[in-house]
Coordinates of N, CA, C and O in Angstrom, one line a residue:
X1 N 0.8 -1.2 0.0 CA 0.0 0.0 0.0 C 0.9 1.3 0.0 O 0.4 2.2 -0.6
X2 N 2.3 1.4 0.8 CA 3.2 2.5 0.5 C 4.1 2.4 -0.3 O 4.9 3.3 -0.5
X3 N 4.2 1.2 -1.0 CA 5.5 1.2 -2.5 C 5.2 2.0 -3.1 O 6.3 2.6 -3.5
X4 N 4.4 2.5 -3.5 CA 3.6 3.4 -5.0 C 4.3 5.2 -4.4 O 4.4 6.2 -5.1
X5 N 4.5 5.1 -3.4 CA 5.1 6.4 -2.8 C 5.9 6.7 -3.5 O 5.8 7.8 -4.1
X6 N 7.3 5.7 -3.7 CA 8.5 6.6 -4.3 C 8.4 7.0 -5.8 O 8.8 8.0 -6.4
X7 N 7.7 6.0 -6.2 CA 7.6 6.3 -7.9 C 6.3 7.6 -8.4 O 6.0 8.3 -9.4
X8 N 5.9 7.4 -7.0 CA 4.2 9.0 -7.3 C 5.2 10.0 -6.8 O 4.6 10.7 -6.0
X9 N 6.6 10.4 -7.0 CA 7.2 11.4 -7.0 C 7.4 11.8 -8.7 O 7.7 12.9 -9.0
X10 N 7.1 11.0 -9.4 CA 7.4 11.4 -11.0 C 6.0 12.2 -11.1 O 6.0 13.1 -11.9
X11 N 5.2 12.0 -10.7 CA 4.0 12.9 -11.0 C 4.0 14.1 -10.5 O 3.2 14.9 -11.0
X12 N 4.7 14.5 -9.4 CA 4.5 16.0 -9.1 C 5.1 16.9 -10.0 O 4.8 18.1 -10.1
X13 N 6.0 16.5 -10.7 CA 6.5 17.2 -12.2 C 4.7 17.9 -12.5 O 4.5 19.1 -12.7
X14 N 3.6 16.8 -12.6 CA 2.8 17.8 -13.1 C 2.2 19.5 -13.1 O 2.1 20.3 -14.0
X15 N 2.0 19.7 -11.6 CA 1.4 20.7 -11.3 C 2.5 21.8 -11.1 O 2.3 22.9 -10.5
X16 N 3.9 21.4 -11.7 CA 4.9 23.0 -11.3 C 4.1 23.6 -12.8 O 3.7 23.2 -13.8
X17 N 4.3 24.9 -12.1 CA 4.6 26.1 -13.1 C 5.1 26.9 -12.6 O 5.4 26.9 -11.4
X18 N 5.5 28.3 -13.6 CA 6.3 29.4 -13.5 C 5.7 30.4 -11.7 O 4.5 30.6 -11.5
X19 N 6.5 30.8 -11.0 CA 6.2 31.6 -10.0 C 7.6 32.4 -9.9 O 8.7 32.1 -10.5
X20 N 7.3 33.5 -9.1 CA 8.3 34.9 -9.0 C 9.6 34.2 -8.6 O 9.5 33.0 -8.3
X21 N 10.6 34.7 -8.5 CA 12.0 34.6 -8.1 C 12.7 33.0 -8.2 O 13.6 32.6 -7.4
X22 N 12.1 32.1 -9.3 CA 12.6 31.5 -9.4 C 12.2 30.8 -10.5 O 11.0 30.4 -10.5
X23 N 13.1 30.3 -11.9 CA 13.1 29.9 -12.8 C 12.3 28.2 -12.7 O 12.5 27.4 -11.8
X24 N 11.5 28.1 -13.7 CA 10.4 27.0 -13.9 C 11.5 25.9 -13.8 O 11.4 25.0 -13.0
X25 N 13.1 26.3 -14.9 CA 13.6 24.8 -15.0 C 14.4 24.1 -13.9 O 14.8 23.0 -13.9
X26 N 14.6 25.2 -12.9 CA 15.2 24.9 -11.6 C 14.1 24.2 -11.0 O 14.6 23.1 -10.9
X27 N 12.8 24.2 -10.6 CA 11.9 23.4 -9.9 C 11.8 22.0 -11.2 O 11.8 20.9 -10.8
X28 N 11.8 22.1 -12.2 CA 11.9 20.7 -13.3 C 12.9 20.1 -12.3 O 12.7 19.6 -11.2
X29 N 13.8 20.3 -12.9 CA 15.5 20.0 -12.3 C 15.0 19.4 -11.2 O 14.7 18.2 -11.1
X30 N 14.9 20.2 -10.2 CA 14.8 19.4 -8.5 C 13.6 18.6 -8.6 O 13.7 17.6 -7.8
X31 N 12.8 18.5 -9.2 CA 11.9 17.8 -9.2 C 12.5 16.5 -9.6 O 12.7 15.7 -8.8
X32 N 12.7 16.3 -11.0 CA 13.0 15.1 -11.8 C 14.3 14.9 -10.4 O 13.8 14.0 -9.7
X33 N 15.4 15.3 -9.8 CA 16.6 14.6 -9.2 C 15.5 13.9 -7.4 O 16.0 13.4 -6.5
X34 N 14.4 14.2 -7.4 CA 13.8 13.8 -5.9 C 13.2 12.5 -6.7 O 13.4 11.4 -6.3
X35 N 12.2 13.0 -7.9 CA 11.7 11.7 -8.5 C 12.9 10.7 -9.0 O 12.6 9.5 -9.1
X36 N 13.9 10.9 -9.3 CA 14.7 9.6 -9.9 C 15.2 9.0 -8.8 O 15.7 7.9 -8.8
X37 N 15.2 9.9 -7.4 CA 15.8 9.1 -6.1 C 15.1 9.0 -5.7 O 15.7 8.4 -4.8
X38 N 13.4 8.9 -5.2 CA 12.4 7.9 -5.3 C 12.4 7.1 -5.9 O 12.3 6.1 -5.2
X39 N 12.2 6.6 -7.8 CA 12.3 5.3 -8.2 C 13.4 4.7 -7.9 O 13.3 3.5 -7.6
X40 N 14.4 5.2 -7.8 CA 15.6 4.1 -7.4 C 15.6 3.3 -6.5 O 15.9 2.1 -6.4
X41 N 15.1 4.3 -5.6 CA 15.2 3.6 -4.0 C 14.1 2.7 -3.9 O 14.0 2.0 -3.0
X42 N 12.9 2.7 -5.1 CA 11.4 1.7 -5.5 C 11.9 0.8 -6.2 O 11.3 -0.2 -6.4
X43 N 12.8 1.0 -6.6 CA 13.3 0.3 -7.7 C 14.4 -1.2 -6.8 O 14.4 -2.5 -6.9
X44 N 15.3 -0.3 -6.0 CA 16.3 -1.4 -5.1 C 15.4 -2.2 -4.2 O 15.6 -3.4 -3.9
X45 N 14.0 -1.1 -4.0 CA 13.5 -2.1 -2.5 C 12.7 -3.2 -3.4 O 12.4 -4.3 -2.9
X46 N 12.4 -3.0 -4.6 CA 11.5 -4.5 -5.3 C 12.2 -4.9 -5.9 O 11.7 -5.7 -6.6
X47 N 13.7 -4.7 -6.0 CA 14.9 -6.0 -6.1 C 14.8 -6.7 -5.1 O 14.6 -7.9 -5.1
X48 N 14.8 -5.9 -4.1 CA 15.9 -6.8 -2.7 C 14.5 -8.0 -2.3 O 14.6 -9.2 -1.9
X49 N 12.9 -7.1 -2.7 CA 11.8 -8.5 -2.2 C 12.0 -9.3 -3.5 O 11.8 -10.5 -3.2
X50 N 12.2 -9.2 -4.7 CA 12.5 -10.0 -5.9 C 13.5 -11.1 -5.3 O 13.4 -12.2 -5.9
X51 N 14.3 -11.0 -4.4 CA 15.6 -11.5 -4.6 C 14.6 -13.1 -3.9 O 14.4 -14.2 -4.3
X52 N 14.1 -12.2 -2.4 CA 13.7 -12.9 -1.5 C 12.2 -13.6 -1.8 O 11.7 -14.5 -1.1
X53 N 11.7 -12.9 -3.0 CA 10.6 -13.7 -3.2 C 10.7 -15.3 -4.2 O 9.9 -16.3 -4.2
X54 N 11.8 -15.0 -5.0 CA 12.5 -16.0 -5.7 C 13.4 -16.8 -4.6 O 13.2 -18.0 -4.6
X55 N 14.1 -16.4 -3.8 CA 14.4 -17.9 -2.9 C 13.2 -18.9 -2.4 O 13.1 -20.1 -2.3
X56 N 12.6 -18.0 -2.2 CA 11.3 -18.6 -1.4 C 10.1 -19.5 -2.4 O 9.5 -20.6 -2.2
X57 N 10.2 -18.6 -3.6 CA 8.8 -19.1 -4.4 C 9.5 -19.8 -5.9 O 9.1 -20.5 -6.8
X58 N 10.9 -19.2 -5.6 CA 11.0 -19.9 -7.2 C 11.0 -18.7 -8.3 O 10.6 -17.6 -7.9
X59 N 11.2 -19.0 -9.4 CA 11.6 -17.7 -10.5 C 10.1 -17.3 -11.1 O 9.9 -16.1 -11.4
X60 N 9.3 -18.1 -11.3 CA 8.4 -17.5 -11.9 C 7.1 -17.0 -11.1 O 6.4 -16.3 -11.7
X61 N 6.8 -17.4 -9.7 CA 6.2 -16.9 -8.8 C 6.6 -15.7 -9.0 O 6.2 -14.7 -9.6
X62 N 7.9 -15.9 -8.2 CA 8.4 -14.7 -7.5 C 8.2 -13.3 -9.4 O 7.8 -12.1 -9.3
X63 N 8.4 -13.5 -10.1 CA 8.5 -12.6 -11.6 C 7.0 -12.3 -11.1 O 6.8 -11.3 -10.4
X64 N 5.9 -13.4 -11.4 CA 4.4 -13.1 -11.6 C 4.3 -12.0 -10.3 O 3.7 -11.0 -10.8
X65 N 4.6 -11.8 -8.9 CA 4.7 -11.6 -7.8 C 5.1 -9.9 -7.9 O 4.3 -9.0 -7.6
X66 N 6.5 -9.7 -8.5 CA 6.8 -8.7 -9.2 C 6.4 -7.8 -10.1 O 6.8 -6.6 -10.1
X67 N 5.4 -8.5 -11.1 CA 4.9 -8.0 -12.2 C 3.6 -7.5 -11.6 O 3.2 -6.4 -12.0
X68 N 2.9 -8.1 -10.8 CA 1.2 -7.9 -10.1 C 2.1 -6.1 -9.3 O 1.7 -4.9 -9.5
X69 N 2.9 -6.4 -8.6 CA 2.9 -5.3 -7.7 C 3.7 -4.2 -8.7 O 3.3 -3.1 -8.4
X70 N 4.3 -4.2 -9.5 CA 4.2 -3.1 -11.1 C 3.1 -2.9 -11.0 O 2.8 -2.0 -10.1
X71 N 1.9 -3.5 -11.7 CA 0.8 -3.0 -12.0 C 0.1 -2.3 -10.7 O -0.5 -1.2 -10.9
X72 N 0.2 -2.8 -9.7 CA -0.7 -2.4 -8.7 C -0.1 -0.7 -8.4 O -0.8 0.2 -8.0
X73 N 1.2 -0.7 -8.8 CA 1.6 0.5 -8.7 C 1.2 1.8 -9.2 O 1.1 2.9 -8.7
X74 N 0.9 1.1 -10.4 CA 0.4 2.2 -11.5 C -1.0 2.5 -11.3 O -1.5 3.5 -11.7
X75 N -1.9 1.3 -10.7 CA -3.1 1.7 -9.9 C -3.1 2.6 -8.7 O -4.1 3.3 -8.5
X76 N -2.0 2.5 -8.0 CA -2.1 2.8 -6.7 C -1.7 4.7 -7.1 O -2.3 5.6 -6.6
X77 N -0.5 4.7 -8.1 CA -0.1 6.1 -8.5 C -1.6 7.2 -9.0 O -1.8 8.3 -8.6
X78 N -2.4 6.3 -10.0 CA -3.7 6.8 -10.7 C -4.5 7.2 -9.7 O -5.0 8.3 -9.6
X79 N -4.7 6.1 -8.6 CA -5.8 7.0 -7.2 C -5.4 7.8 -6.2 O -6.3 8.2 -5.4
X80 N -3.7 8.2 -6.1 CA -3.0 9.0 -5.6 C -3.3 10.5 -5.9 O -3.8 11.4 -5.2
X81 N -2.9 10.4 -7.5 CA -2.4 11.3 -8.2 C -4.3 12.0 -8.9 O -4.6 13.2 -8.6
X82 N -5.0 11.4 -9.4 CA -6.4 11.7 -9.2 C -7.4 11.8 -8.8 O -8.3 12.7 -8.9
X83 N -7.5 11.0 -8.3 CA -8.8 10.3 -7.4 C -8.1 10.8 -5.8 O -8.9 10.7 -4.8
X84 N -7.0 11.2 -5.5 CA -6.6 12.0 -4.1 C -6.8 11.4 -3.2 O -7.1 12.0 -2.1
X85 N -6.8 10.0 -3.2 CA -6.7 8.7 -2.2 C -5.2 8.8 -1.0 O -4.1 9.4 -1.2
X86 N -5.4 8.4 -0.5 CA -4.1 8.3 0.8 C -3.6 6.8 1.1 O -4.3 5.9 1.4
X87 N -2.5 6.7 1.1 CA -2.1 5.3 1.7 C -2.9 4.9 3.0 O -3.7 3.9 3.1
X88 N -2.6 5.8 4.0 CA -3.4 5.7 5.6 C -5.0 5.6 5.4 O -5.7 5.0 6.3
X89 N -5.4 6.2 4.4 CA -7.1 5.7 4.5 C -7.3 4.3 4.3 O -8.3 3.7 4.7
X90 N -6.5 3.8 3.7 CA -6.7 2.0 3.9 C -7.2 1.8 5.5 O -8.1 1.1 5.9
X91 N -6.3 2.5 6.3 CA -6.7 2.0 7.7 C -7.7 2.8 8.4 O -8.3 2.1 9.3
X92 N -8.2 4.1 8.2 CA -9.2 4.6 8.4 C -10.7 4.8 8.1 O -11.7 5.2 8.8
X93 N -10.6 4.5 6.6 CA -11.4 4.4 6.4 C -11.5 3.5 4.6 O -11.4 3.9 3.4
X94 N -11.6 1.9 5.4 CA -11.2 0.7 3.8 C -12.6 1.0 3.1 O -12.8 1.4 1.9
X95 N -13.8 0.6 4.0 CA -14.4 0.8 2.6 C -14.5 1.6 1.9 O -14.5 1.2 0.7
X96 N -14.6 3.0 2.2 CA -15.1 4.0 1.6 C -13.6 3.9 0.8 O -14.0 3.4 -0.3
X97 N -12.5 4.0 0.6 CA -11.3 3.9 -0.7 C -12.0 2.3 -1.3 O -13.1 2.8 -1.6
X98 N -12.2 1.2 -1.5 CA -12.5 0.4 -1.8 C -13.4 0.7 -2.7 O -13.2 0.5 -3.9
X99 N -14.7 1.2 -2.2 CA -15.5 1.8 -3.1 C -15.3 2.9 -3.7 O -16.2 3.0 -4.5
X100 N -14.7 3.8 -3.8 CA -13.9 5.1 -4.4 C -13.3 4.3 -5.7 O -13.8 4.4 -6.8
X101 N -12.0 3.3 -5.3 CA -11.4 2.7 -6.3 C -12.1 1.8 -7.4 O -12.0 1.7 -8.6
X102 N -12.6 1.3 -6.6 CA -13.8 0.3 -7.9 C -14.4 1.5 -9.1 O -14.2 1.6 -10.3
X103 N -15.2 2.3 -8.2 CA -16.1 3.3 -9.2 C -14.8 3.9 -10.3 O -14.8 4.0 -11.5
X104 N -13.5 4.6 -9.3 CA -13.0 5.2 -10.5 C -11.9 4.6 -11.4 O -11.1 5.2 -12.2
X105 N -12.0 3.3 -11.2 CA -11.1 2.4 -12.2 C -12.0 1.8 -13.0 O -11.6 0.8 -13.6
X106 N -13.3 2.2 -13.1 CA -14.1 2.0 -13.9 C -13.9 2.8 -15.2 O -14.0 2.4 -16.4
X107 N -13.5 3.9 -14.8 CA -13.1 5.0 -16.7 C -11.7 4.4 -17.0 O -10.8 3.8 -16.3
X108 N -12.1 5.0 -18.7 CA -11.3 4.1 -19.4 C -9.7 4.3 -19.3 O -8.8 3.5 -19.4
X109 N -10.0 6.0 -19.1 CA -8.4 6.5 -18.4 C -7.4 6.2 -17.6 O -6.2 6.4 -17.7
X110 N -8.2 5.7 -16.5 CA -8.0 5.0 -15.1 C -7.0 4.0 -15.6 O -5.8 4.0 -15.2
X111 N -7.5 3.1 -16.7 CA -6.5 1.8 -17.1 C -5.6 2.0 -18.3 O -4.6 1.2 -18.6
X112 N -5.9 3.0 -18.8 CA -4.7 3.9 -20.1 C -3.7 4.7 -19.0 O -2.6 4.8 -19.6
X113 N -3.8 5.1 -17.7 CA -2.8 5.9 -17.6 C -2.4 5.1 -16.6 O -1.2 5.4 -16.5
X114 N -2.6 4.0 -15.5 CA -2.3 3.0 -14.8 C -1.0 2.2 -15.7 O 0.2 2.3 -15.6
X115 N -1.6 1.6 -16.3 CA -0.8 0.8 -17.6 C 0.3 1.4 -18.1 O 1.4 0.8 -18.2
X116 N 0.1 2.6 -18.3 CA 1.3 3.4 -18.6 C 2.1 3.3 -17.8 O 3.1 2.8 -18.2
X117 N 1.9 3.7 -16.4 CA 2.5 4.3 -15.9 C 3.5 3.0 -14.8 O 4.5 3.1 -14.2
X118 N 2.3 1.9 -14.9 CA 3.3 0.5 -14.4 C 4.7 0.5 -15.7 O 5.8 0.3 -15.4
X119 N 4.2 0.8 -17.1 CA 5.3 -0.1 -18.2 C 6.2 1.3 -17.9 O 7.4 1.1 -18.0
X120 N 5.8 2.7 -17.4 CA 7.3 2.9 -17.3 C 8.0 3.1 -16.1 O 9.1 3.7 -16.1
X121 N 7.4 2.7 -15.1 CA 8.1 2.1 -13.7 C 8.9 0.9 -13.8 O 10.1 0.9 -13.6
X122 N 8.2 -0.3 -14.2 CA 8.5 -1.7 -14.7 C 9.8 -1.6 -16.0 O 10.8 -2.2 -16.1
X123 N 9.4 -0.6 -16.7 CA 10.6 -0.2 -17.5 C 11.7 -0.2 -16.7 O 12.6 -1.1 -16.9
X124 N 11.9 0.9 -15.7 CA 13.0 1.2 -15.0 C 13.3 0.4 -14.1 O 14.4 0.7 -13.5
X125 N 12.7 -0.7 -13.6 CA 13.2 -1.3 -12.9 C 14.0 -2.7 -13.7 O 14.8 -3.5 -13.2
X126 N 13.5 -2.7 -14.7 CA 14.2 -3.7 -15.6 C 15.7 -3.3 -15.9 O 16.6 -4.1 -16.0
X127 N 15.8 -1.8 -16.1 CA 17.2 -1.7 -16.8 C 17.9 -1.3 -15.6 O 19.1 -1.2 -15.8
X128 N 17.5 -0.9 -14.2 CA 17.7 -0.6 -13.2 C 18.7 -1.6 -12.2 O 19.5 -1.3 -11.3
X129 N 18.3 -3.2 -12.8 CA 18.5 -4.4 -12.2 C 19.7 -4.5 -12.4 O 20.0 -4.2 -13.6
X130 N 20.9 -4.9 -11.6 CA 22.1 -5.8 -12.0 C 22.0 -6.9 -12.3 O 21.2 -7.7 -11.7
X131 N 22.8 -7.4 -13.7 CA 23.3 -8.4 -14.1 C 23.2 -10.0 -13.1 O 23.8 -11.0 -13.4

C-alpha cells in the first residue's frame, strides 16, 4: 500500500509552473533529481523483495509476484495522483477507498494511464537491475 510512494514522486512534475524569483527549469530539475531518487530507492527495494521472493517461491512466482505489484503500482499512482486517495485511508477508512477505487477504475483512463505508468516504472526497474 506505501511502494507506490517513491515512484508517485514522478508525477508531481505535473502541477509545477512558473512563479516569481525562481526559474520553472530549476523546480523541473529538483523535481526530476527527488523523482529519480524515489524510483531508485522503489526500484532497489523490489529488487531486494524479488531477490527474497525468488528464494522462497522460485523464478516465476516470485516474476508473476513482481509484475502484479508493477501494476498495482500504476493503480495505486492513478488513485493518488487523481482520485486523491491516501495510503493511511486504507486503515481509516477501507471501505469507503475500496468503493472510491472500484467506481473510479471504472473509466477508461484509469487503465490507459495505470498501464502506462506501471510499463514505465516496470521499464525502469528492468534496466535498473544488476546483471
Amino acid at each position: 500500500a506505501f511502494f507506490p510512494n517513491a515512484p508517485y514522486l514522478l508525477t508531481d512534475l505535473v502541477p509545477l509552473k512558473p512563479r516569481d524569483g525562481a526559474p520553472l527549469m530549476f523546480d523541473v530539475l529538483l523535481f526530476c533529481a527527488f523523482a529519480l531518487a524515489g524510483c531508485a530507492l522503489g526500484w532497489d527495494s523490489l529488487l531486494a523483495v524479488h531477490h527474497e521472493l525468488r528464494r522462497r517461491w522460485g523464478a516465476a512466482r516470485a516474476a508473476f509476484a513482481v509484475t502484479t505489484c508493477v501494476i498495482l503500482t500504476g493503480v495505486g499512482v492513478f488513485l493518488g495522483r487523481f482520485v486523491r486517495l491516501n495510503s493511511w485511508e486504507l486503515f481509516t477508512d477501507p471501505l469507503d477507498v475500496l468503493h472510491t477505487s472500484v467506481v473510479s477504475l471504472r473509466e477508461p483512463h484509469a487503465l490507459v494511464f495505470s498501464l502506462a505508468f506501471a510499463g514505465l516504472f516496470g521499464t525502469g526497474y528492468v534496466f535498473s537491475r544488476q546483471p
